Structures are given as C-alpha cells and as structure tokens.
Amino acid sequence: MLPLRGHRAFLTTTCAFLCATLLLPCRAADYVQTNTSHTPNYELLPGISSVPAPVTVAPDQDWMGIDGAWNTFSLRVGSSQANVRVLVSTASQQIWAINDMACITNVTDPATGEIVEFNTLDSQCQDSRGYLYNTSNSDTWRKKGFYQLWIEKNLGLVGNGLYGFDSVGLGLPGEKGPYIENTTVGTLVTPNFWLGHIGLHPKPTNFSTFENPVPSYMTLLFEQKNIPSLSFGYTAGAQYHDQTVLGSLVLGGYDASRLIPNNLTFIFAPDNERDLVVGLVGLTANTTTNQNIDLMKRDDVTLFIDSTIAEVYLPVEICEAFEDAFGLKRDEATDLYLVDDALHQTLLAENPSVTFVLGQKYSTDATVRITLPYAAFDLEASPPYRGLQNKTRYFPLRLGNNPNEWVLGRTFLQEAYLTVDWERQNFTLSAVDWTFGKPAEILPIVSPKYAVSNDPPGPRKRLTSAAVIGIAVGGGFCFALVMCAIGWCFWRRRHKRKLEAIKAKYEAEVAAAAASKKHAATPEEHATSPVRDSTEGRTVFPKAELPGISAVHHELSSGVEEKGSLTVNEADGTERQIYEMPGDMPVLQEAGGRQLSEKETMVVRERIYNGIDPTGTPDVSPTAHDQSRRLVQISPSEVSMVSGRLPTDNVSPITPRTPRDGAFLEASDTFFQLPPYRPRDGRRTETDDAPLSPISPLEGSTDTSRRRFSYES
Ligand SMILES: *[C@@H]1O[C@H](CO)[C@@H](O)[C@H](O)[C@H]1NC(C)=O
Ligand SMILES: *[C@@H]1O[C@H](CO)[C@@H](O)[C@H](O)[C@H]1NC(C)=O
Ligand SMILES: *[C@@H]1O[C@H](CO)[C@@H](O)[C@H](O)[C@H]1NC(C)=O
Ligand SMILES: *[C@@H]1O[C@H](CO)[C@@H](O)[C@H](O)[C@H]1NC(C)=O
Ligand SMILES: *[C@@H]1O[C@H](CO)[C@@H](O)[C@H](O)[C@H]1NC(C)=O
Ligand SMILES: *[C@@H]1O[C@H](CO)[C@@H](O)[C@H](O)[C@H]1NC(C)=O
Ligand SMILES: *[C@@H]1O[C@H](CO)[C@@H](O)[C@H](O)[C@H]1NC(C)=O
Ligand SMILES: *[C@@H]1O[C@H](CO)[C@@H](O)[C@H](O)[C@H]1NC(C)=O
Ligand SMILES: *[C@@H]1O[C@H](CO)[C@@H](O)[C@H](O)[C@H]1NC(C)=O
C-alpha cells in the first residue's frame, strides 16, 4: 500500500511540478478548438469534413492612444499571462508589447526641479501604454536581441525593439482564447509607437540572412489549426456614433453583420511591405454650405491601407485642397493639422463629410465609396505625441511627400471594414454597417488547403455572364499575345538582317578608320557601343511587348541593362533581387498609379500562372513551392539586424541617432533611456539633429478617466 501511495504522491508531485513549470501547456489545454463544417461560399475538398472555426477576438471596453482614441484588444503574454492592450497592425507580422522600462522615470520635485525619487515605475504611463510586459516575470521569455522595428520607417517612425520569443494568447487572462507558445515578441520603449500591436501579416520574420525565417503569429495560429485560413476581417470601431461601437477583429473569417457588401475585390500589390494598396479614384467633400468639393487634385494616387498608424497620409496637392476647403493649418513644429477651439466650432458647424472613392485601375472598373463624417477626423492628441506639450485637437491628415508615404490609417478604418485573404492575395473594403444591435454573423474564409471557393448562389447568374466576358477578354488577350509573338519573330528576323548590315557597314568603317592612324581610337569606341547597345536592345525588347512586365523590368531593375543577355530566368532573378532590397522599394512607388496597377496585375498574374514569385527568395527550401507562395519568405529581412547581439543585457533600445547610417544601439547603465522625442518627417530632417527636450513618459499619460478598467464586463 505504502509504495503505491508513494507512487501516487510521486505522480501528483510530478504533475504539479509539470503544471508549475509548464504552466502554459496546462493553460493552453483550456482552449478547446472548435471546428465547423458550415462554410458558405467554400466547398470543402474531398476527405475534409470540417475546418477550424474563425476566431473572434473580443475588443476591450475602452479607448486608448495619444494620437486619438482607439479601441484595443487584449493579449496574454508570457508565462505570467501579463495582460497587454494592443492595437491591430495590418502591416506587421509580429506581436509588439511595451517594455516595462518604457515607464521608468525619475520623479522630480516640481518646485525645486530636483529628483526626489529615482527610477520608479510611473503607473499613469503604464496604463496609458496599454500595460507593460516585464520580460523578467516570464519564465518562457527567450531573448533574441535588439533589432530595428522596420515597419513604418517610410514615415520616419524608426526605433529599435528588444526582441525575443514568448507565448502569446488572445484575449484576457482567464479567457479561453487560442495560444501560441513560442512566437516573436518585440518589446518597445520608443514613443513613436505608443501602444503595442498584434500583427496580422503572415510574412515571416528574418532576423538575419543566416537564420531560418521565423513564422508569423498568424501562420502559427493557422499551422496549429486554430483558424481556417490566413485571413482576417477588421474594423477599428468608432466612438462618435450615437452608440459607441467597438472594433471588430475576426481571424480566419469576417463579420458579415458589420459591413455593407460590394462586389469589388482588390488584388495585392507585389510588394509585401505595401501590399494592401488601393487606387484613389475620387475624393470629394460635402459641407453644410458647399456640395461636392473636389479634393482630388492629383490623379495617380495609390494608398496603402495600414492600421498601424492613426492618420491618413495624402499627397501635398490633396492636403492643400483640404486646407483650402476646411481652413486647416499645418503646425510647423509638430507637422500636425492642429485644430483650435475657433476652428473646431467652424468645422462642427460646417460638418464636412469626406468621401473616398477607391478602386483598382486595370483590374476592374468597380469602385467602392467610403464616407467619413467630420467626427471621424475630430481627434485629440496628447503629449508626447510629436512633441506636443498640451493635449490638442487635431485633424488626422498628414502630408506624404512620396508615394510610399501615402497611407490610409486607422482613422479611415473607423468607417471601413477590411477583409484580407492572405492566401488568395485579395482583399475587400466595405463601408461599415452602423445598424445597431445586429447579431454578429461570423463567416469563415477557408484556406485553399481545405476548400475551393465557389461563388455565392445569388449573384452566380450575373457572375456567369461576367465570366463569359472574362473568358472572351482573356481569349482576346491570348490571341493578341500570340499575334505579338509572331509579329515579333518577323520583326526580329528583319531587325537581325538590318543589324548585320549595320555591323558589316561598321566593320567596313572600322577597317577604313584603322587605315588612318589619327582617328584610330574613335571608331573603336563606335564599333563597340552602338552595336552592343542595339543587340542588347534586341534581347531586352521581347519583354517590352508586354507593357506591364516591361515597366517592371525597366523601372525596377538597374541590372537589366548591365547584363548581357536576358533569359527569362535571369529577368526573374532581377525582380527577386529588387523586392528583397528595401532600398529599391520607393522606385516601385514612384511609378504612377496606372503603371503600378499594371505591374500589380502582371506580377500577380506571373506569380499565379507561371509560378514565378517575384517577392520570394530563390527556392532554397523544399517547402517553398508546397505552400501558398505568400508564405514563402517574401521580403527583405523584415527586421534587419541592427548591430548584432549585444554584449550585455543592460542596453537601451535608443532611437537610432544616425538613422540613415543604419542605426546603432548604445549601452547605458542599468536602465533603458527614453530617447528624446523627435518629430520625424521627410521635410524636417535638417532640424532632426537638434534634440528637443527629453519628454518624460509621465507626460505621456492620457486622462485618468480612461485609466481604470475592470475586467468584469
Ligand atoms: C478541424 O479541422 C482540421 C482541418 O480539416 C482537422 O485537421 C482537425 O482534425 C479538425 N479538428 C477537430 C477537433 O475536428
Ligand atoms: C520586472 O520584474 C522583476 C522581477 O519580478 C522586478 O524585479 C522588476 O522590478 C520588474 N520591473 C518593473 C519595471 O516593474
Ligand atoms: C534618473 O537619474 C539618474 C541619475 O541622474 C540617471 O542615471 C538615470 O538615467 C535617470 N533615469 C531616468 C529614467 O531618466
Ligand atoms: C522558438 O522559436 C524560435 C524561432 O522559430 C526557435 O529558434 C526556438 O528554438 C524556439 N524555442 C522553443 C523553446 O521551441
Ligand atoms: C454631397 O452632395 C451631393 C449633392 O447633394 C450628393 O449627390 C452626394 O451624395 C453628397 N455626398 C456625400 C458624401 O454626402
Ligand atoms: C457590381 O459592380 C457593378 C459595376 O460597378 C455594378 O454594376 C453592379 O451593380 C454590382 N453588383 C452588386 C451586386 O453590387
Ligand atoms: C499648455 O497649457 C498650459 C496651461 O493651459 C499653458 O500655460 C501653456 O502655454 C501651454 N503650452 C503650449 C505649448 O501651448
Ligand atoms: C478572393 O478571391 C476569391 C476567389 O476569386 C473570392 O471568392 C473571395 O471572395 C475573395 N476574397 C476577398 C476577401 O476579396
Ligand atoms: C531570409 O531567410 C531565408 C532562409 O534562411 C534566406 O534564404 C533569405 O535569404 C533571407 N532573406 C533575407 C532578405 O535576408
């Protein structure tokens, strides 16, 4: 009896020990995966009877941020299940949480200015930044090192994060949400990003060229069979409607009750750092005194949908149109359109509503209209946002100097519902349905691994005729291609003959010139350059017959002309190379909206039908082709190594002092130092080096009324 009891005691102890040390698996086991076989619009593949049900991430009940008021979502990070409140990032693939060092401060006596308390935790800051993640409280935290944050560097939002791996669950502690045990977590101090985020992009993180790409959070959820596909539906929610409407985030599906359906499907742009791109077809405003004010002062505008940032970044011409129409003034110091009380009253009286008409030229004529009321733009910024000293109303419009800065941020997603299918590389934007009290209607988006999509039964008839037209157009296109090819063959033959004639002529000339010693050098130059140029022109030319492709090659690849002969494969190599080099990205964006759309179409087409993945790496891994191409390593190192592993733990992720030189990190004493906040903008780089006064995180707190939040609902 005794040995048995001993045995049992041993088992109990072991179990308790296991549960204590491996708290996660125990907790994770709490989550019961539910599958569904109700997949409208998708036909399950043979042998598959059910797929994981989409996951609805419940929003928190409050609104946070220093650049407006945004509804957050809760995550549980680490073995201690630290609750952090985060935003949603459609551009990032990582989980970001605010490092506990972000809110360490020295308390000064306001009268004497002397420090009365050293290095204390500022609880207002802690609440304002969506609670902190203390890595030393997590047994499962595995530190990786300091890396550049990378995303949003186009907008000057640079900084470093302390990266590592830890467990991340969806929802509040105690809630039974899916759980990933070992995923990339970036911990931040920089005030450039006030709150953390949950990254929804499926691209992997490449910490360095020498390491395997680390799968994204979404990919892990999918591989763990928690979600039916790499896809999501998201809208930011809005405080300003009659009833406060919280945000909505569905992973692996979308909430059909939150949107007004339309039949426009966008396809991805080829750059995986800027893939959710829409064309701006129209931009108008109505006020109480003026109807149909045209704000569309530039017509090649493509906008990247990115929930990571708050504002809407538009080209200078359009910003000026806004200034003229609404009397907005840009504040030089902060680069924000600050709204004082007088202007606020005027704007309330004028009550402007702005309508974005969005489409995708050259892939469809359909457009979608999203109207934002003034209330959507009536935001409040708090210090230390962009160096502000006081809480101020602002109009979330920002100046984008380059096409790669034009963004539709979270402001826009208050009125738009975004559904993205990463695997099929398409997305939809819909106006939000504000009907209050509609029950949620969560519909799954099912991965091509599990199902084929079929058209909804209703509009099938209409779509069939569309399909007929599509086939006709497609057939016509093929015919045109064949004709072009034949034409080119003839042309090439004739051209070759011509070239030979020219060559012969040159040879004769060279021979003649050689006779005259005086001009010996000149003909030699001539003899090589024009002939070589024209032969190269000939080898490059075939590509030029497909306008889209030629645009890609000519604009993007500097290497094309240097390479002697261009086989198809080599050209593709060049493409890949280009998308892998971040430095080349802006070139892509400099192209007009029209060309970009063509490029998008062509590149996507190429990727789908020819199996060429311009955004992928050479197929080194055997899995490269098994999965959806999107899953293959797509981009440059999403997080590029800053300066390697650092010698000590006590290092501060300081905003790079010399961001253009690739940024370096600096070792400090025991604590992270808060970098002086520098408003950064392409236009103001000269002044960047003049440090503004450091802003204590204390000042960063928002009003305390928002601070308290109880978990019970
Ligand atoms: C849920 O669906 C997936 C995909 O079809 C399948 O692999 C898994 O076994 C299912 N799980 C359950 C609990 O039925
Ligand atoms: C983080 O946790 C460690 C260990 O519990 C503790 O010593 C430290 O003070 C915490 N940091 C903050 C900022 O609270
Ligand atoms: C607090 O003051 C000490 C001594 O001046 C300094 O070393 C430390 O960096 C300060 N901490 C912060 C968070 O500013
Ligand atoms: C966690 O994931 C990283 C990156 O994929 C990997 O290098 C590491 O070995 C994993 N750790 C554990 C404990 O599985
Ligand atoms: C603006 O006013 C015009 C004319 O009354 C109307 O046709 C249009 O729909 C209005 N646009 C918005 C966004 O309300
Ligand atoms: C789909 O788009 C076309 C073109 O804009 C439009 O004529 C048609 O009414 C739309 N159909 C639906 C169901 O919205
Ligand atoms: C901030 O507000 C305070 C008090 O209202 C005022 O004295 C100060 O001048 C303001 N600072 C700025 C930069 O506007
Ligand atoms: C993506 O394309 C598929 C197939 O054409 C379509 O069924 C689906 O609705 C599209 N998804 C989105 C989010 O637009
Ligand atoms: C990312 O990682 C893969 C696999 O290790 C590697 O082949 C590729 O070159 C890396 N990409 C970049 C841009 O570093």
PDB file of C-alpha atoms and ligand atoms in Angstrom, residues 33-36 47-53 225 450, ligand 1:
ATOM      1  CA  GLN A  33     -10.586  24.088 -30.560  1.00  0.00           C
ATOM      2  CA  THR A  34     -13.919  24.168 -32.308  1.00  0.00           C
ATOM      3  CA  ASN A  35     -14.342  23.109 -35.898  1.00  0.00           C
ATOM      4  CA  THR A  36     -17.122  23.993 -38.219  1.00  0.00           C
ATOM      5  CA  GLY A  47     -11.720  13.984 -47.243  1.00  0.00           C
ATOM      6  CA  ILE A  48     -12.144  17.146 -45.209  1.00  0.00           C
ATOM      7  CA  SER A  49     -15.276  17.201 -43.136  1.00  0.00           C
ATOM      8  CA  SER A  50     -14.673  20.282 -41.041  1.00  0.00           C
ATOM      9  CA  VAL A  51     -12.301  23.191 -40.660  1.00  0.00           C
ATOM     10  CA  PRO A  52     -11.313  25.268 -37.631  1.00  0.00           C
ATOM     11  CA  ALA A  53     -13.910  27.917 -36.870  1.00  0.00           C
ATOM     12  CA  LYS A 225      -5.244  24.590 -36.720  1.00  0.00           C
ATOM     13  CA  TYR A 450      -9.112  22.888 -47.185  1.00  0.00           C
TER      14      TYR A 450
HETATM   15  C1  LIG B   1     -10.540  20.575 -37.510  1.00  0.00           C
HETATM   16  O1  LIG B   1     -10.277  20.717 -38.900  1.00  0.00           O
HETATM   17  C2  LIG B   1      -8.961  20.435 -39.299  1.00  0.00           C
HETATM   18  C3  LIG B   1      -8.853  20.701 -40.776  1.00  0.00           C
HETATM   19  O2  LIG B   1      -9.806  19.996 -41.504  1.00  0.00           O
HETATM   20  C4  LIG B   1      -8.592  18.998 -38.946  1.00  0.00           C
HETATM   21  O3  LIG B   1      -7.264  18.740 -39.301  1.00  0.00           O
HETATM   22  C5  LIG B   1      -8.776  18.799 -37.466  1.00  0.00           C
HETATM   23  O4  LIG B   1      -8.524  17.464 -37.127  1.00  0.00           O
HETATM   24  C6  LIG B   1     -10.184  19.181 -37.045  1.00  0.00           C
HETATM   25  N1  LIG B   1     -10.247  19.139 -35.596  1.00  0.00           N
HETATM   26  C7  LIG B   1     -11.304  18.591 -34.958  1.00  0.00           C
HETATM   27  C8  LIG B   1     -11.272  18.664 -33.477  1.00  0.00           C
HETATM   28  O5  LIG B   1     -12.209  18.078 -35.569  1.00  0.00           O
END
